[in-house]
Amino acid sequence: MNSQIFLTTFLVYVVAMIGFGWWISRHKRGSGDDFLLGGRSVPLFLTIGTTVATMVGTGSSMGAVGFGYANGWAGALYGIGGAVGVLLLALLFAPVRQLRFMTMSEELAYYVGANRLVRNLVAVLIYIACIGWLGAHILGGGLYLSWMAGIDLNTARVLVALGFGIYCVIGGYFAVVWTDTVQAVILFAGFLLMAVLALVEVGGFSGLTAGMDAGAASFLGIGAIGGLPALSLAAVIAVGVLATPSFRQRIYSGESVSSVRRSFVITGVLYLGFSIIPAIIGMATHALNPGLENSNYAFPFLATEVLPLGLGLLLLVAGLSATMSSASSDAIAGVSTLMRDLYTLVTGQAPSAHNVVRFSRIALVATIGLALAFALTSDNVITYITRMIATIMAGLFVCALLGRFWPRYNWQGAVATLVSASATSLSIIANADWSAYWGNPSIPAVSVAMFVGVAVSLLTPASRVTSEQALEILNEERRRMEQVPDAALTAAQVTSSGQ
């Protein structure tokens, strides 16, 4: 009986989000710029709302709670890494808002003279990364819904994909940021309430460690997982935030540099405080039931088996808000890359403005379908996320860092960075002893990519394309798609990149 109530609640919630997304974006769907970037005028409170909702996603709900269930206070590492990542994003990359980039592929190509090879290679990697993130969200949300609603796991994954996919297709980016903001309030309240009730259920903080070994109860669970793997987990999440296209979209779509920076700082502080909540929920669940077959079920178990039905329904909505808000953001980021970069790669020109919205909707359906196919092949959220980040995104992070702050960086170094990062990550994943030592491949992948990128840049000729020329190349390609007035693309934007 309860499972039917949970399923009905999920369906009602999804319909409400679809309706709200349509209503809020009904006057904001006229151009590609509106559909994919919200007209580049997203205000401070919406940027905070959508960034918070994207941060508190599948990894920090299903994944981090499960990790806390198995490894105690180590469940807080996900939140700590994410907070560090978004604060560094505010400090290092908020100023690129002035350059009017549409995708991260444009940004990284700009740093190396608008090189077409780098842009195409980055576009492919970013699109794969977006599909990977989407797959993780579908995977986590499906596990969660399947447990709570008592339905087949694959059916649950399909329902989750349809849930966020429909309002993305209908309303585009503007629907995403508004629904994200609503969901951010729901998920923060729900997770906080769940942590408090879980503490009460186990008798306070002293009861959290009942049945757990001493290592899991140690500072950040270092005694359970080891110091280097703990650092690696926090690092891989920070790298993920710094290189994830959906967070870059928050920069490109914000109304100003100061608005973006303040929203990221506020988000980072909130997320740092949030980091302890998944660990508490996971540890409390372990104290109540140490015999779960899959630690990823810790969150839904507590909501369905321990708490009263009314609170369980609230937490169902909070957990699904975490999954769907992040998924919708990654879906839009992936489609932006597909329309702006991969479409140009295949056809030789950007799509015309009157086709962008229609093509974007078709691309959203295809992208979410691909992500769903990937999600059907895995059942461990944290492993899925950390390996995907290290393999695909470590190189993107190094490219962005070197390109933004080292003028000598060139396209040869960028290609070497991307290839060496992925090769290093795959090598470590393939070697069980190396994987056990590092925890995940993020630190060696970033380190090798940094060294190789610098070395190859120094051994090859410096780029002859100036920053102004590179920006004009990208702007000229994009004018067909955005119909941006020439007056908006002034040389003053170039000089602002040094802020």
Short mmCIF file of C-alpha atoms in Angstrom, two decimals:
data_model
loop_
_atom_site.label_atom_id
_atom_site.label_comp_id
_atom_site.label_asym_id
_atom_site.label_seq_id
_atom_site.Cartn_x
_atom_site.Cartn_y
_atom_site.Cartn_z
CA MET A 1 0.00 0.00 0.00
CA ASN A 2 2.75 2.44 0.95
CA SER A 3 4.63 1.68 -2.26
CA GLN A 4 1.60 2.79 -4.29
CA ILE A 5 1.42 6.00 -2.28
CA PHE A 6 5.12 6.67 -2.92
CA LEU A 7 4.71 6.06 -6.65
CA THR A 8 1.63 8.28 -6.83
CA THR A 9 3.47 11.03 -4.95
CA PHE A 10 6.37 10.82 -7.41
CA LEU A 11 4.05 11.08 -10.42
CA VAL A 12 2.16 14.03 -8.93
CA TYR A 13 5.45 15.76 -8.13
CA VAL A 14 6.75 15.27 -11.66
CA VAL A 15 3.54 16.61 -13.18
CA ALA A 16 3.75 19.64 -10.88
CA MET A 17 7.35 20.33 -11.95
CA ILE A 18 6.43 19.97 -15.62
CA GLY A 19 3.53 22.35 -15.22
CA PHE A 20 5.58 24.86 -13.27
CA GLY A 21 8.44 24.67 -15.79
CA TRP A 22 6.04 25.32 -18.67
CA TRP A 23 4.31 28.20 -16.88
CA ILE A 24 7.49 29.99 -15.84
CA SER A 25 9.14 29.72 -19.26
CA ARG A 26 6.17 30.31 -21.54
CA HIS A 27 7.49 33.73 -22.59
CA LYS A 28 11.17 32.75 -22.63
CA ARG A 29 11.48 30.33 -25.50
CA GLY A 30 11.86 32.59 -28.50
CA SER A 31 15.55 32.15 -29.32
CA GLY A 32 18.40 29.70 -28.91
CA ASP A 33 20.03 32.03 -26.41
CA ASP A 34 16.87 31.99 -24.29
CA PHE A 35 16.37 28.24 -24.56
CA LEU A 36 19.97 27.21 -23.80
CA LEU A 37 21.21 30.05 -21.54
CA GLY A 38 18.15 31.84 -20.19
CA GLY A 39 18.99 34.93 -22.21
CA ARG A 40 22.26 35.34 -20.24
CA SER A 41 20.37 37.31 -17.60
CA VAL A 42 19.79 34.84 -14.77
CA PRO A 43 19.69 36.90 -11.52
CA LEU A 44 21.57 36.22 -8.31
CA PHE A 45 18.87 34.34 -6.42
CA LEU A 46 18.16 32.00 -9.34
CA THR A 47 21.87 31.34 -9.87
CA ILE A 48 22.17 30.43 -6.19
CA GLY A 49 19.07 28.23 -6.37
CA THR A 50 20.08 26.33 -9.48
CA THR A 51 23.72 25.95 -8.35
CA VAL A 52 22.72 24.66 -4.92
CA ALA A 53 20.27 22.21 -6.49
CA THR A 54 22.89 21.00 -8.96
CA MET A 55 25.48 20.61 -6.18
CA VAL A 56 23.13 18.56 -4.01
CA GLY A 57 22.67 15.91 -6.64
CA THR A 58 22.76 12.14 -6.89
CA GLY A 59 26.29 11.83 -5.55
CA SER A 60 25.66 13.86 -2.42
CA SER A 61 22.31 12.22 -1.71
CA MET A 62 22.26 8.58 -2.79
CA GLY A 63 26.03 8.24 -3.23
CA ALA A 64 27.33 10.12 -0.18
CA VAL A 65 24.69 8.66 2.16
CA GLY A 66 25.64 5.18 0.98
CA PHE A 67 29.31 6.01 1.40
CA GLY A 68 28.61 7.25 4.93
CA TYR A 69 26.70 4.02 5.63
CA ALA A 70 29.78 1.98 4.70
CA ASN A 71 32.58 4.32 5.83
CA GLY A 72 31.19 6.61 8.54
CA TRP A 73 32.30 10.22 8.55
CA ALA A 74 33.97 9.71 5.16
CA GLY A 75 30.50 10.44 3.78
CA ALA A 76 31.25 14.13 4.38
CA LEU A 77 34.17 14.09 1.93
CA TYR A 78 31.87 14.47 -1.06
CA GLY A 79 30.42 17.71 0.29
CA ILE A 80 33.82 19.08 1.34
CA GLY A 81 35.26 18.44 -2.12
CA GLY A 82 32.23 20.02 -3.78
CA ALA A 83 32.40 23.11 -1.58
CA VAL A 84 36.09 23.59 -2.35
CA GLY A 85 35.35 23.20 -6.05
CA VAL A 86 32.58 25.79 -6.24
CA LEU A 87 34.55 28.30 -4.14
CA LEU A 88 37.54 27.92 -6.47
CA LEU A 89 35.19 28.30 -9.42
CA ALA A 90 34.05 31.65 -7.98
CA LEU A 91 37.62 32.79 -7.41
CA LEU A 92 39.23 31.61 -10.64
CA PHE A 93 36.62 31.47 -13.39
CA ALA A 94 33.70 33.82 -12.66
CA PRO A 95 35.30 36.60 -14.80
CA VAL A 96 34.90 34.58 -18.01
CA ARG A 97 31.24 35.61 -17.88
CA GLN A 98 32.30 38.78 -19.72
CA LEU A 99 33.44 36.86 -22.77
CA ARG A 100 29.95 35.57 -23.69
CA PHE A 101 30.95 31.96 -24.15
CA MET A 102 28.14 29.56 -24.82
CA THR A 103 29.93 26.29 -24.01
CA MET A 104 33.01 25.14 -22.17
CA SER A 105 34.40 23.95 -25.50
CA GLU A 106 34.47 27.57 -26.66
CA GLU A 107 36.19 28.66 -23.48
CA LEU A 108 38.97 26.07 -23.64
CA ALA A 109 39.50 26.64 -27.35
CA TYR A 110 39.73 30.41 -26.74
CA TYR A 111 42.67 29.86 -24.38
CA VAL A 112 44.68 28.26 -27.19
CA GLY A 113 43.89 30.54 -30.11
CA ALA A 114 40.39 29.23 -30.90
CA ASN A 115 42.02 26.07 -32.23
CA ARG A 116 39.43 23.95 -33.99
CA LEU A 117 41.02 20.60 -33.09
CA VAL A 118 41.01 21.42 -29.38
CA ARG A 119 37.45 22.67 -29.53
CA ASN A 120 36.22 19.56 -31.31
CA LEU A 121 38.09 17.20 -29.00
CA VAL A 122 36.85 19.03 -25.92
CA ALA A 123 33.29 19.06 -27.28
CA VAL A 124 33.33 15.27 -27.69
CA LEU A 125 34.72 14.78 -24.16
CA ILE A 126 32.23 17.23 -22.65
CA TYR A 127 29.29 15.60 -24.36
CA ILE A 128 30.43 12.20 -23.10
CA ALA A 129 30.85 13.72 -19.62
CA CYS A 130 27.33 15.15 -19.70
CA ILE A 131 25.94 11.78 -20.69
CA GLY A 132 27.99 10.27 -17.86
CA TRP A 133 26.59 12.71 -15.30
CA LEU A 134 23.07 12.17 -16.61
CA GLY A 135 23.57 8.42 -16.35
CA ALA A 136 24.66 8.78 -12.73
CA HIS A 137 21.55 10.80 -11.89
CA ILE A 138 19.25 8.34 -13.62
CA LEU A 139 21.08 5.48 -11.90
CA GLY A 140 20.75 7.01 -8.43
CA GLY A 141 17.20 8.20 -8.87
CA GLY A 142 16.17 4.83 -10.28
CA LEU A 143 17.66 2.93 -7.33
CA TYR A 144 15.87 5.29 -4.97
CA LEU A 145 12.47 5.20 -6.68
CA SER A 146 12.61 1.44 -7.21
CA TRP A 147 13.11 0.81 -3.49
CA MET A 148 10.49 3.29 -2.31
CA ALA A 149 7.79 2.58 -4.88
CA GLY A 150 8.36 -1.16 -5.11
CA ILE A 151 8.72 -1.20 -8.89
CA ASP A 152 11.22 -2.78 -11.29
CA LEU A 153 14.61 -1.03 -11.27
CA ASN A 154 14.72 -0.42 -15.02
CA THR A 155 11.15 0.91 -14.99
CA ALA A 156 12.15 3.30 -12.21
CA ARG A 157 15.11 4.56 -14.23
CA VAL A 158 12.88 5.20 -17.24
CA LEU A 159 10.39 7.13 -15.08
CA VAL A 160 13.15 9.30 -13.60
CA ALA A 161 14.53 10.05 -17.07
CA LEU A 162 11.08 10.98 -18.35
CA GLY A 163 10.42 13.09 -15.25
CA PHE A 164 13.17 15.64 -15.75
CA GLY A 165 13.35 15.17 -19.51
CA ILE A 166 9.85 16.44 -20.22
CA TYR A 167 10.18 19.79 -18.46
CA CYS A 168 13.65 20.31 -19.99
CA VAL A 169 12.26 19.74 -23.47
CA ILE A 170 9.27 22.00 -22.87
CA GLY A 171 10.91 24.95 -21.16
CA GLY A 172 14.68 24.80 -21.75
CA TYR A 173 17.19 26.49 -19.48
CA PHE A 174 14.82 28.99 -17.94
CA ALA A 175 12.52 26.18 -16.81
CA VAL A 176 15.56 24.38 -15.39
CA VAL A 177 16.80 27.27 -13.24
CA TRP A 178 13.35 27.97 -11.81
CA THR A 179 12.49 24.34 -11.08
CA ASP A 180 16.00 23.89 -9.65
CA THR A 181 15.42 26.79 -7.27
CA VAL A 182 12.14 25.35 -6.02
CA GLN A 183 13.75 21.94 -5.66
CA ALA A 184 16.74 23.42 -3.79
CA VAL A 185 14.41 24.65 -1.03
CA ILE A 186 12.65 21.27 -0.87
CA LEU A 187 15.79 19.17 -0.82
CA PHE A 188 17.63 21.32 1.74
CA ALA A 189 14.65 21.25 4.11
CA GLY A 190 14.09 17.54 3.52
CA PHE A 191 17.69 16.47 4.06
CA LEU A 192 18.07 18.63 7.16
CA LEU A 193 14.87 17.24 8.66
CA MET A 194 15.95 13.69 7.84
CA ALA A 195 19.33 14.17 9.56
CA VAL A 196 17.67 15.54 12.71
CA LEU A 197 15.12 12.73 12.85
CA ALA A 198 17.81 10.13 12.19
CA LEU A 199 19.84 11.47 15.10
CA VAL A 200 16.81 11.30 17.37
CA GLU A 201 16.09 7.75 16.22
CA VAL A 202 19.57 6.48 17.18
CA GLY A 203 19.84 8.43 20.41
CA GLY A 204 22.06 11.31 19.37
CA PHE A 205 25.62 11.50 18.08
CA SER A 206 26.76 8.80 20.49
CA GLY A 207 24.46 6.32 18.77
CA LEU A 208 25.72 7.04 15.26
CA THR A 209 28.80 4.86 15.61
CA ALA A 210 26.95 1.88 17.07
CA GLY A 211 28.13 -1.24 15.24
CA MET A 212 30.72 0.69 13.19
CA ASP A 213 34.43 0.06 13.45
CA ALA A 214 36.72 2.66 14.97
CA GLY A 215 38.07 3.68 11.57
CA ALA A 216 34.66 4.76 10.31
CA ALA A 217 34.15 6.85 13.44
CA SER A 218 37.52 8.61 13.02
CA PHE A 219 37.97 12.10 11.59
CA LEU A 220 36.46 12.07 8.07
CA GLY A 221 36.59 8.28 8.17
CA ILE A 222 40.29 8.33 7.37
CA GLY A 223 40.85 5.32 9.59
CA ALA A 224 38.43 3.35 7.42
CA ILE A 225 39.45 4.34 3.90
CA GLY A 226 42.97 5.73 4.36
CA GLY A 227 44.39 9.23 4.10
CA LEU A 228 45.28 9.21 0.40
CA PRO A 229 41.97 7.71 -0.79
CA ALA A 230 40.13 10.28 1.38
CA LEU A 231 42.10 13.11 -0.21
CA SER A 232 41.49 11.57 -3.64
CA LEU A 233 37.74 11.45 -3.10
CA ALA A 234 37.53 15.09 -2.04
CA ALA A 235 39.86 16.04 -4.90
CA VAL A 236 37.92 14.19 -7.59
CA ILE A 237 34.68 15.90 -6.54
CA ALA A 238 36.38 19.32 -6.54
CA VAL A 239 37.82 18.63 -9.99
CA GLY A 240 34.39 17.53 -11.15
CA VAL A 241 32.82 20.83 -10.11
CA LEU A 242 35.63 22.84 -11.70
CA ALA A 243 35.30 20.99 -14.99
CA THR A 244 31.61 20.10 -15.17
CA PRO A 245 29.89 21.91 -18.07
CA SER A 246 26.67 22.54 -16.12
CA PHE A 247 28.54 24.71 -13.60
CA ARG A 248 30.19 26.61 -16.45
CA GLN A 249 26.71 27.30 -17.79
CA ARG A 250 25.91 29.01 -14.51
CA ILE A 251 28.77 31.39 -15.27
CA TYR A 252 27.84 32.00 -18.90
CA SER A 253 24.16 32.59 -18.09
CA GLY A 254 24.55 34.85 -15.03
CA GLU A 255 23.66 38.50 -15.32
CA SER A 256 27.14 39.73 -14.30
CA VAL A 257 30.53 38.64 -12.99
CA SER A 258 29.73 39.92 -9.49
CA SER A 259 26.38 38.11 -9.48
CA VAL A 260 28.00 34.82 -10.49
CA ARG A 261 30.82 35.16 -7.99
CA ARG A 262 28.55 36.00 -5.06
CA SER A 263 26.17 33.16 -5.90
CA PHE A 264 29.05 30.65 -6.00
CA VAL A 265 30.49 31.86 -2.70
CA ILE A 266 27.08 31.57 -1.01
CA THR A 267 26.59 28.12 -2.54
CA GLY A 268 30.03 26.98 -1.39
CA VAL A 269 29.39 28.03 2.19
CA LEU A 270 25.95 26.38 2.22
CA TYR A 271 27.32 23.20 0.70
CA LEU A 272 30.18 23.03 3.18
CA GLY A 273 27.63 23.10 5.98
CA PHE A 274 25.54 20.50 4.15
CA SER A 275 28.48 18.09 3.83
CA ILE A 276 27.95 16.55 7.26
CA ILE A 277 24.28 15.70 6.62
CA PRO A 278 24.77 12.70 4.26
CA ALA A 279 27.31 11.20 6.69
CA ILE A 280 24.85 11.52 9.59
CA ILE A 281 22.03 9.94 7.59
CA GLY A 282 24.26 7.10 6.39
CA MET A 283 25.70 6.34 9.82
CA ALA A 284 22.28 6.45 11.46
CA THR A 285 20.95 3.98 8.92
CA HIS A 286 23.90 1.68 9.60
CA ALA A 287 23.14 1.82 13.32
CA LEU A 288 19.51 0.88 12.64
CA ASN A 289 20.20 -1.77 10.00
CA PRO A 290 23.83 -2.79 9.44
CA GLY A 291 22.87 -5.57 7.03
CA LEU A 292 21.74 -3.73 3.88
CA GLU A 293 22.74 -5.62 0.76
CA ASN A 294 23.52 -2.42 -1.15
CA SER A 295 24.72 0.66 0.75
CA ASN A 296 23.10 2.88 -1.90
CA TYR A 297 19.73 1.88 -0.39
CA ALA A 298 20.57 3.54 2.95
CA PHE A 299 18.63 6.72 2.14
CA PRO A 300 15.41 5.09 0.91
CA PHE A 301 15.52 2.50 3.71
CA LEU A 302 15.49 5.21 6.36
CA ALA A 303 12.69 7.08 4.60
CA THR A 304 10.43 4.07 4.05
CA GLU A 305 11.13 1.70 6.93
CA VAL A 306 11.98 3.96 9.87
CA LEU A 307 10.23 7.32 9.52
CA PRO A 308 6.45 7.92 9.53
CA LEU A 309 4.71 7.82 6.15
CA GLY A 310 4.17 11.59 5.90
CA LEU A 311 7.84 12.31 6.50
CA GLY A 312 8.82 9.53 4.14
CA LEU A 313 6.81 11.20 1.39
CA LEU A 314 8.56 14.51 2.04
CA LEU A 315 11.94 12.80 1.86
CA LEU A 316 10.92 11.00 -1.33
CA VAL A 317 10.35 14.41 -2.89
CA ALA A 318 13.61 15.78 -1.41
CA GLY A 319 15.67 12.89 -2.74
CA LEU A 320 14.13 13.03 -6.18
CA SER A 321 14.58 16.81 -6.21
CA ALA A 322 18.30 16.25 -5.69
CA THR A 323 18.47 13.81 -8.59
CA MET A 324 16.22 15.60 -11.05
CA SER A 325 17.58 19.10 -10.50
CA SER A 326 21.13 17.98 -11.24
CA ALA A 327 20.05 15.83 -14.15
CA SER A 328 18.15 18.63 -15.86
CA SER A 329 21.17 20.93 -15.62
CA ASP A 330 23.51 18.35 -17.13
CA ALA A 331 21.02 17.62 -19.89
CA ILE A 332 20.89 21.28 -20.96
CA ALA A 333 24.70 21.56 -20.76
CA GLY A 334 25.10 18.52 -22.98
CA VAL A 335 22.65 19.82 -25.55
CA SER A 336 24.36 23.24 -25.61
CA THR A 337 27.61 21.49 -26.52
CA LEU A 338 25.84 19.34 -29.09
CA MET A 339 24.18 22.33 -30.76
CA ARG A 340 27.04 24.83 -30.58
CA ASP A 341 30.07 22.59 -31.11
CA LEU A 342 29.25 19.12 -32.41
CA TYR A 343 26.66 20.41 -34.88
CA THR A 344 29.31 22.78 -36.23
CA LEU A 345 31.84 19.95 -36.36
CA VAL A 346 29.54 17.85 -38.54
CA THR A 347 27.94 20.54 -40.74
CA GLY A 348 30.67 23.18 -40.82
CA GLN A 349 28.46 25.97 -39.45
CA ALA A 350 26.31 26.79 -36.43
CA PRO A 351 22.55 26.17 -36.78
CA SER A 352 20.49 29.16 -37.80
CA ALA A 353 18.67 30.98 -35.01
CA HIS A 354 15.18 29.90 -36.06
CA ASN A 355 16.19 26.20 -35.88
CA VAL A 356 17.99 26.20 -32.55
CA VAL A 357 15.02 25.59 -30.24
CA ARG A 358 13.53 22.84 -32.39
CA PHE A 359 16.88 21.10 -32.87
CA SER A 360 17.67 21.47 -29.16
CA ARG A 361 14.49 19.68 -28.15
CA ILE A 362 15.29 16.80 -30.48
CA ALA A 363 18.83 16.71 -29.10
CA LEU A 364 17.53 16.63 -25.51
CA VAL A 365 15.48 13.54 -26.23
CA ALA A 366 18.46 11.81 -27.87
CA THR A 367 20.89 12.81 -25.10
CA ILE A 368 18.67 11.64 -22.26
CA GLY A 369 18.05 8.39 -24.16
CA LEU A 370 21.79 7.74 -24.43
CA ALA A 371 22.27 8.48 -20.73
CA LEU A 372 19.47 6.09 -19.83
CA ALA A 373 21.18 3.35 -21.84
CA PHE A 374 24.42 3.91 -19.88
CA ALA A 375 22.56 3.93 -16.56
CA LEU A 376 21.14 0.50 -17.25
CA THR A 377 24.66 -0.98 -17.10
CA SER A 378 25.77 0.07 -13.57
CA ASP A 379 24.56 0.01 -9.96
CA ASN A 380 27.21 1.85 -7.90
CA VAL A 381 26.83 5.62 -7.93
CA ILE A 382 30.11 6.73 -6.33
CA THR A 383 32.28 4.37 -8.41
CA TYR A 384 30.48 5.44 -11.57
CA ILE A 385 30.96 9.15 -10.83
CA THR A 386 34.58 9.09 -9.63
CA ARG A 387 35.85 7.01 -12.53
CA MET A 388 33.99 9.10 -15.07
CA ILE A 389 35.35 12.34 -13.61
CA ALA A 390 38.94 11.14 -13.45
CA THR A 391 38.92 9.71 -16.97
CA ILE A 392 37.09 12.47 -18.83
CA MET A 393 37.22 15.61 -16.72
CA ALA A 394 40.67 15.71 -15.15
CA GLY A 395 42.14 16.83 -18.47
CA LEU A 396 39.42 19.45 -18.95
CA PHE A 397 40.22 20.89 -15.53
CA VAL A 398 43.94 21.15 -16.29
CA CYS A 399 43.23 22.70 -19.71
CA ALA A 400 41.04 25.34 -18.09
CA LEU A 401 43.57 26.12 -15.36
CA LEU A 402 46.63 26.36 -17.60
CA GLY A 403 44.75 28.19 -20.34
CA ARG A 404 43.27 30.77 -18.00
CA PHE A 405 46.48 31.64 -16.16
CA TRP A 406 49.45 30.68 -18.41
CA PRO A 407 49.61 32.59 -21.73
CA ARG A 408 52.30 30.24 -23.14
CA TYR A 409 49.86 27.31 -23.19
CA ASN A 410 49.12 26.21 -26.77
CA TRP A 411 46.91 23.81 -28.64
CA GLN A 412 49.55 21.07 -28.73
CA GLY A 413 49.82 21.23 -24.95
CA ALA A 414 46.03 21.12 -24.62
CA VAL A 415 45.75 17.98 -26.75
CA ALA A 416 48.58 16.36 -24.78
CA THR A 417 46.84 17.32 -21.53
CA LEU A 418 43.57 15.70 -22.53
CA VAL A 419 45.15 12.50 -23.84
CA SER A 420 47.55 12.02 -20.92
CA ALA A 421 44.86 12.58 -18.28
CA SER A 422 42.55 9.96 -19.77
CA ALA A 423 45.40 7.49 -20.36
CA THR A 424 46.62 7.86 -16.77
CA SER A 425 43.14 7.39 -15.34
CA LEU A 426 42.42 4.30 -17.45
CA SER A 427 45.79 2.78 -16.52
CA ILE A 428 45.08 3.13 -12.81
CA ILE A 429 41.54 1.79 -13.14
CA ALA A 430 42.92 -1.25 -14.96
CA ASN A 431 45.42 -2.00 -12.15
CA ALA A 432 43.71 -3.17 -8.93
CA ASP A 433 46.73 -2.42 -6.73
CA TRP A 434 47.06 1.13 -8.05
CA SER A 435 43.33 1.71 -7.62
CA ALA A 436 43.47 0.48 -4.03
CA TYR A 437 46.45 2.73 -3.29
CA TRP A 438 45.01 5.95 -4.75
CA GLY A 439 41.32 5.33 -4.06
CA ASN A 440 40.49 6.82 -7.48
CA PRO A 441 42.67 8.11 -10.34
CA SER A 442 42.02 11.84 -9.92
CA ILE A 443 45.28 12.97 -8.28
CA PRO A 444 47.67 11.11 -10.63
CA ALA A 445 45.55 12.01 -13.68
CA VAL A 446 45.65 15.73 -12.85
CA SER A 447 49.35 15.63 -11.95
CA VAL A 448 50.44 13.84 -15.12
CA ALA A 449 48.19 16.04 -17.29
CA MET A 450 49.67 19.19 -15.74
CA PHE A 451 53.26 18.04 -16.31
CA VAL A 452 52.66 16.83 -19.87
CA GLY A 453 50.67 19.94 -20.83
CA VAL A 454 53.43 22.28 -19.65
CA ALA A 455 56.22 20.21 -21.20
CA VAL A 456 54.59 19.88 -24.62
CA SER A 457 53.66 23.60 -24.69
CA LEU A 458 57.28 24.54 -24.00
CA LEU A 459 58.59 22.16 -26.64
CA THR A 460 56.28 23.44 -29.40
CA PRO A 461 55.80 26.93 -30.94
CA ALA A 462 53.73 29.51 -29.08
CA SER A 463 50.35 30.40 -30.55
CA ARG A 464 50.34 33.36 -32.95
CA VAL A 465 46.64 34.05 -32.48
CA THR A 466 45.97 36.82 -29.98
CA SER A 467 43.19 36.69 -27.39
CA GLU A 468 41.26 39.33 -29.32
CA GLN A 469 41.53 37.36 -32.56
CA ALA A 470 40.52 34.11 -30.87
CA LEU A 471 37.45 35.71 -29.33
CA GLU A 472 36.40 37.24 -32.65
CA ILE A 473 36.70 33.84 -34.38
CA LEU A 474 34.33 32.31 -31.85
CA ASN A 475 31.96 35.27 -31.88
CA GLU A 476 31.72 35.24 -35.66
CA GLU A 477 30.73 31.56 -35.64
CA ARG A 478 28.14 32.14 -32.94
CA ARG A 479 26.43 35.18 -34.48
CA ARG A 480 24.43 32.99 -36.82
CA MET A 481 23.07 31.04 -33.86
CA GLU A 482 22.55 33.84 -31.34
CA GLN A 483 22.02 36.88 -33.56
CA VAL A 484 24.05 38.88 -31.03
CA PRO A 485 24.38 42.59 -31.83
CA ASP A 486 27.88 43.63 -32.76
CA ALA A 487 27.83 46.29 -30.06
CA ALA A 488 27.66 43.61 -27.40
CA LEU A 489 30.93 42.10 -28.54
CA THR A 490 33.38 44.87 -27.80
CA ALA A 491 37.06 44.81 -27.11
CA ALA A 492 36.26 45.77 -23.52
CA GLN A 493 35.08 42.20 -22.99
CA VAL A 494 38.52 40.90 -23.88
CA THR A 495 40.33 43.06 -21.40
CA SER A 496 37.89 42.02 -18.65
CA SER A 497 39.15 38.44 -18.86
CA GLY A 498 42.14 39.49 -16.85
CA GLN A 499 40.00 40.33 -13.81
#
